[in-house]
Amino acid sequence: MNNSSTIRGFARESLSGNWLNAVLAYLIIIGIISVVSTLQVVTWIILGSLTYGLYLYYIVLIREKAGDFNLLFKAFSFSEKNLGLFGKTLGLYLLMSLYIFLWTLLLIVPGIIAAYSYRIAFYLMIDNPEIGVSEALKQSKEMMYGYKSKLFCLDLSFIGWGLLCILSFGIGILWLSPYMLTSQTIFYEELRNEHILTYEIKDKDINNKEEMASKVDEIVK
C-alpha cells in the first residue's frame, strides 16, 4: 500500500475537475443532517443511509471520474432491486455505533481502535450488497487487521489542513472534507486490491477486481 503522501496525491488527481461536485455532494449531506439535527431520532434513522450514499458517490467518483448526486440517496430508493437496503444501512450504522460505544466505555483507546476496525464496513456493503450487517462488520475488522495504523497516519497527515480550516473560520472544511473522503476511499481501494488475490469475501464468489467493480455498476444503474 502507498504511503499517506502518495494517497493524498491520488486523491487530488481524482478530484481534479471534480472539486465542485465533490464539495456539493458533501454540502448536500451536511445540509440534510443540519436540518434534521433537532430531531435526534430522525438523524439516527437516516444517517446510515446518508453515509452509504456519500461513500458510494466517492467510490464512483474515483472509479469512473464522475459522480451522480442521485447516488447520495440510493438507500432511500425502495425499488425491487434496492429493497431492504435502507434497513441494512440503518442496521449497519446502529450496530457499528453500538460496538464503538461499548469499547469506548472501557477506555478511549479501545474505542478508537474499534472505530478504525469498522471504518470500511460501508464500502464493503457497497461492493458486496448481498452481505448482511454482521458480515460487513466482520469483514471490515478482518481486512483492517494490520492496516489501522496506516489509516490513522493518513488521518493525521491532514492536521496541517485542519489548522488552516481554523484560520479560515471553518470555511476551509468545505474543501478539506471532500479531500479527506477521497483519500479514505482511495485507501479502501488499495486495501481491497491487496486482498483481491488473497482474500475471498465470504458468502460470495468474487475473486477479481472486474467482478467487484461490476457490483458497483449494478448499484449505480
Tab-separated table of C-alpha atoms in Angstrom:
chain	number	residue	atom	x	y	z
A	1	MET	CA	0.000	0.000	0.000
A	2	ASN	CA	1.175	3.517	-0.799
A	3	ASN	CA	2.118	5.982	1.923
A	4	SER	CA	-0.113	8.851	3.059
A	5	SER	CA	1.526	11.419	0.808
A	6	THR	CA	1.012	9.288	-2.304
A	7	ILE	CA	-2.603	8.533	-1.397
A	8	ARG	CA	-3.289	12.243	-0.960
A	9	GLY	CA	-1.699	12.836	-4.361
A	10	PHE	CA	-4.020	10.282	-5.954
A	11	ALA	CA	-6.928	11.976	-4.185
A	12	ARG	CA	-6.035	15.331	-5.705
A	13	GLU	CA	-5.818	13.705	-9.139
A	14	SER	CA	-9.268	12.155	-8.677
A	15	LEU	CA	-10.702	15.489	-7.573
A	16	SER	CA	-9.144	17.379	-10.476
A	17	GLY	CA	-12.063	18.758	-12.456
A	18	ASN	CA	-14.489	17.345	-9.876
A	19	TRP	CA	-13.816	19.543	-6.854
A	20	LEU	CA	-17.061	21.494	-7.133
A	21	ASN	CA	-19.252	18.398	-7.421
A	22	ALA	CA	-17.392	16.716	-4.562
A	23	VAL	CA	-17.951	19.770	-2.363
A	24	LEU	CA	-21.621	19.968	-3.363
A	25	ALA	CA	-22.162	16.284	-2.546
A	26	TYR	CA	-20.671	16.845	0.895
A	27	LEU	CA	-22.760	20.005	1.404
A	28	ILE	CA	-25.970	18.196	0.465
A	29	ILE	CA	-25.410	15.536	3.116
A	30	ILE	CA	-24.318	18.037	5.769
A	31	GLY	CA	-27.279	20.254	4.906
A	32	ILE	CA	-29.748	17.402	5.398
A	33	ILE	CA	-28.152	16.419	8.697
A	34	SER	CA	-28.268	20.039	9.880
A	35	VAL	CA	-31.966	20.334	9.028
A	36	VAL	CA	-32.965	17.196	10.933
A	37	SER	CA	-30.418	17.570	13.741
A	38	THR	CA	-33.083	18.919	16.094
A	39	LEU	CA	-34.869	15.585	15.752
A	40	GLN	CA	-32.264	13.213	17.147
A	41	VAL	CA	-34.262	10.072	16.394
A	42	VAL	CA	-34.672	11.043	12.737
A	43	THR	CA	-30.948	11.755	12.497
A	44	TRP	CA	-30.084	8.294	13.802
A	45	ILE	CA	-32.544	6.673	11.396
A	46	ILE	CA	-31.247	8.316	8.215
A	47	LEU	CA	-27.542	8.768	8.998
A	48	GLY	CA	-26.610	5.246	7.919
A	49	SER	CA	-28.290	5.665	4.540
A	50	LEU	CA	-26.692	9.083	4.037
A	51	THR	CA	-23.262	7.662	4.889
A	52	TYR	CA	-23.816	4.834	2.413
A	53	GLY	CA	-24.808	7.311	-0.293
A	54	LEU	CA	-21.841	9.598	0.329
A	55	TYR	CA	-19.361	6.706	0.244
A	56	LEU	CA	-20.994	5.349	-2.925
A	57	TYR	CA	-20.682	8.763	-4.565
A	58	TYR	CA	-16.956	8.933	-3.832
A	59	ILE	CA	-16.338	5.358	-4.978
A	60	VAL	CA	-17.948	6.139	-8.334
A	61	LEU	CA	-16.091	9.462	-8.486
A	62	ILE	CA	-12.769	7.646	-8.157
A	63	ARG	CA	-13.527	4.673	-10.391
A	64	GLU	CA	-15.363	6.496	-13.165
A	65	LYS	CA	-14.003	10.047	-12.728
A	66	ALA	CA	-17.579	11.317	-12.437
A	67	GLY	CA	-20.306	11.359	-9.830
A	68	ASP	CA	-24.099	11.451	-9.817
A	69	PHE	CA	-25.903	13.251	-7.000
A	70	ASN	CA	-28.693	10.658	-7.194
A	71	LEU	CA	-26.239	8.173	-5.691
A	72	LEU	CA	-26.407	10.090	-2.417
A	73	PHE	CA	-29.972	8.863	-1.934
A	74	LYS	CA	-29.586	5.334	-3.294
A	75	ALA	CA	-30.534	3.739	0.030
A	76	PHE	CA	-33.810	5.697	0.026
A	77	SER	CA	-34.837	4.189	-3.316
A	78	PHE	CA	-37.325	1.469	-2.452
A	79	SER	CA	-37.257	-0.241	-5.822
A	80	GLU	CA	-37.324	-4.017	-6.045
A	81	LYS	CA	-33.553	-4.108	-6.621
A	82	ASN	CA	-32.831	-1.930	-3.579
A	83	LEU	CA	-35.464	-3.442	-1.329
A	84	GLY	CA	-34.047	-3.781	2.173
A	85	LEU	CA	-31.056	-1.504	1.567
A	86	PHE	CA	-32.395	1.222	3.846
A	87	GLY	CA	-32.830	-1.275	6.679
A	88	LYS	CA	-29.354	-2.713	6.144
A	89	THR	CA	-27.673	0.682	6.188
A	90	LEU	CA	-29.635	1.627	9.299
A	91	GLY	CA	-28.648	-1.633	10.971
A	92	LEU	CA	-25.011	-1.241	9.982
A	93	TYR	CA	-24.820	2.286	11.362
A	94	LEU	CA	-26.556	1.403	14.641
A	95	LEU	CA	-24.583	-1.783	15.275
A	96	MET	CA	-21.285	-0.122	14.402
A	97	SER	CA	-22.079	2.787	16.723
A	98	LEU	CA	-23.033	0.369	19.491
A	99	TYR	CA	-19.792	-1.607	19.207
A	100	ILE	CA	-17.673	1.549	19.219
A	101	PHE	CA	-19.624	2.938	22.181
A	102	LEU	CA	-19.211	-0.249	24.217
A	103	TRP	CA	-15.467	-0.343	23.572
A	104	THR	CA	-15.225	3.328	24.497
A	105	LEU	CA	-16.818	2.554	27.864
A	106	LEU	CA	-13.708	0.547	28.707
A	107	LEU	CA	-11.173	3.146	27.590
A	108	ILE	CA	-10.865	5.779	24.883
A	109	VAL	CA	-8.101	3.892	23.043
A	110	PRO	CA	-10.115	0.658	22.539
A	111	GLY	CA	-12.961	2.800	21.211
A	112	ILE	CA	-10.665	4.441	18.680
A	113	ILE	CA	-9.294	1.055	17.621
A	114	ALA	CA	-12.843	-0.243	17.147
A	115	ALA	CA	-13.743	2.798	15.042
A	116	TYR	CA	-10.817	2.101	12.716
A	117	SER	CA	-11.623	-1.616	12.604
A	118	TYR	CA	-15.096	-0.909	11.208
A	119	ARG	CA	-14.139	2.084	9.064
A	120	ILE	CA	-14.576	0.326	5.700
A	121	ALA	CA	-17.790	-1.569	6.522
A	122	PHE	CA	-19.970	0.692	4.361
A	123	TYR	CA	-17.554	0.359	1.450
A	124	LEU	CA	-17.764	-3.426	1.722
A	125	MET	CA	-21.554	-3.316	1.702
A	126	ILE	CA	-21.426	-1.158	-1.439
A	127	ASP	CA	-19.092	-3.560	-3.261
A	128	ASN	CA	-20.894	-6.628	-1.981
A	129	PRO	CA	-24.553	-5.599	-1.464
A	130	GLU	CA	-25.838	-9.050	-0.581
A	131	ILE	CA	-23.852	-9.442	2.639
A	132	GLY	CA	-25.533	-8.729	5.946
A	133	VAL	CA	-24.722	-6.194	8.621
A	134	SER	CA	-22.719	-8.531	10.851
A	135	GLU	CA	-20.761	-9.885	7.900
A	136	ALA	CA	-19.850	-6.377	6.721
A	137	LEU	CA	-18.507	-5.533	10.174
A	138	LYS	CA	-16.673	-8.844	10.417
A	139	GLN	CA	-15.012	-8.443	7.025
A	140	SER	CA	-14.071	-4.851	7.808
A	141	LYS	CA	-12.392	-5.942	11.027
A	142	GLU	CA	-10.506	-8.723	9.234
A	143	MET	CA	-9.361	-6.554	6.330
A	144	MET	CA	-8.265	-3.706	8.594
A	145	TYR	CA	-6.066	-6.030	10.647
A	146	GLY	CA	-2.569	-4.643	10.292
A	147	TYR	CA	-3.786	-1.549	8.443
A	148	LYS	CA	-5.441	0.503	11.177
A	149	SER	CA	-2.200	2.345	11.898
A	150	LYS	CA	-1.822	3.209	8.199
A	151	LEU	CA	-5.278	4.759	8.084
A	152	PHE	CA	-4.582	6.534	11.371
A	153	CYS	CA	-1.411	8.030	9.886
A	154	LEU	CA	-3.373	9.090	6.809
A	155	ASP	CA	-5.837	10.923	9.048
A	156	LEU	CA	-3.013	12.546	10.997
A	157	SER	CA	-1.461	13.820	7.776
A	158	PHE	CA	-4.381	16.238	7.449
A	159	ILE	CA	-3.650	18.038	10.726
A	160	GLY	CA	-1.981	20.933	8.923
A	161	TRP	CA	-5.014	21.337	6.701
A	162	GLY	CA	-7.209	21.285	9.784
A	163	LEU	CA	-5.267	24.187	11.267
A	164	LEU	CA	-5.766	26.134	8.048
A	165	CYS	CA	-9.502	25.486	8.337
A	166	ILE	CA	-9.464	27.050	11.800
A	167	LEU	CA	-7.616	30.084	10.477
A	168	SER	CA	-10.204	30.397	7.697
A	169	PHE	CA	-13.014	30.391	10.300
A	170	GLY	CA	-14.180	26.961	9.172
A	171	ILE	CA	-14.674	27.804	5.514
A	172	GLY	CA	-11.786	25.540	4.518
A	173	ILE	CA	-13.686	22.493	5.794
A	174	LEU	CA	-15.703	22.622	2.559
A	175	TRP	CA	-12.546	21.597	0.692
A	176	LEU	CA	-10.863	19.552	3.405
A	177	SER	CA	-13.752	17.129	3.980
A	178	PRO	CA	-14.045	16.048	0.306
A	179	TYR	CA	-10.243	15.784	0.200
A	180	MET	CA	-10.236	13.500	3.247
A	181	LEU	CA	-13.172	11.438	1.984
A	182	THR	CA	-11.485	10.932	-1.367
A	183	SER	CA	-8.231	9.913	0.335
A	184	GLN	CA	-10.095	7.491	2.600
A	185	THR	CA	-11.835	5.960	-0.414
A	186	ILE	CA	-8.517	5.534	-2.228
A	187	PHE	CA	-7.133	3.881	0.913
A	188	TYR	CA	-10.020	1.415	0.715
A	189	GLU	CA	-9.405	0.849	-2.995
A	190	GLU	CA	-5.761	-0.019	-2.368
A	191	LEU	CA	-6.629	-2.237	0.586
A	192	ARG	CA	-9.294	-4.012	-1.460
A	193	ASN	CA	-6.893	-4.568	-4.342
A	194	GLU	CA	-4.328	-6.084	-1.979
A	195	HIS	CA	-6.933	-8.520	-0.694
A	196	ILE	CA	-8.477	-9.491	-4.031
A	197	LEU	CA	-5.766	-12.087	-4.694
A	198	THR	CA	-5.541	-13.357	-1.124
A	199	TYR	CA	-8.935	-12.751	0.451
A	200	GLU	CA	-12.261	-14.094	-0.760
A	201	ILE	CA	-15.281	-12.249	0.564
A	202	LYS	CA	-17.339	-14.843	2.407
A	203	ASP	CA	-20.722	-15.924	1.057
A	204	LYS	CA	-19.862	-14.646	-2.439
A	205	ASP	CA	-17.653	-15.856	-5.251
A	206	ILE	CA	-15.971	-12.529	-6.027
A	207	ASN	CA	-12.286	-13.001	-6.648
A	208	ASN	CA	-11.172	-10.361	-9.114
A	209	LYS	CA	-11.253	-6.612	-9.486
A	210	GLU	CA	-13.534	-6.568	-12.545
A	211	GLU	CA	-16.267	-8.551	-10.805
A	212	MET	CA	-16.207	-6.288	-7.751
A	213	ALA	CA	-16.369	-3.179	-9.938
A	214	SER	CA	-19.407	-4.626	-11.719
A	215	LYS	CA	-21.209	-4.801	-8.384
A	216	VAL	CA	-20.981	-1.039	-8.075
A	217	ASP	CA	-22.140	-0.666	-11.687
A	218	GLU	CA	-25.264	-2.658	-10.823
A	219	ILE	CA	-25.975	-0.394	-7.857
A	220	VAL	CA	-25.486	2.768	-9.905
A	221	LYS	CA	-27.829	1.681	-12.695
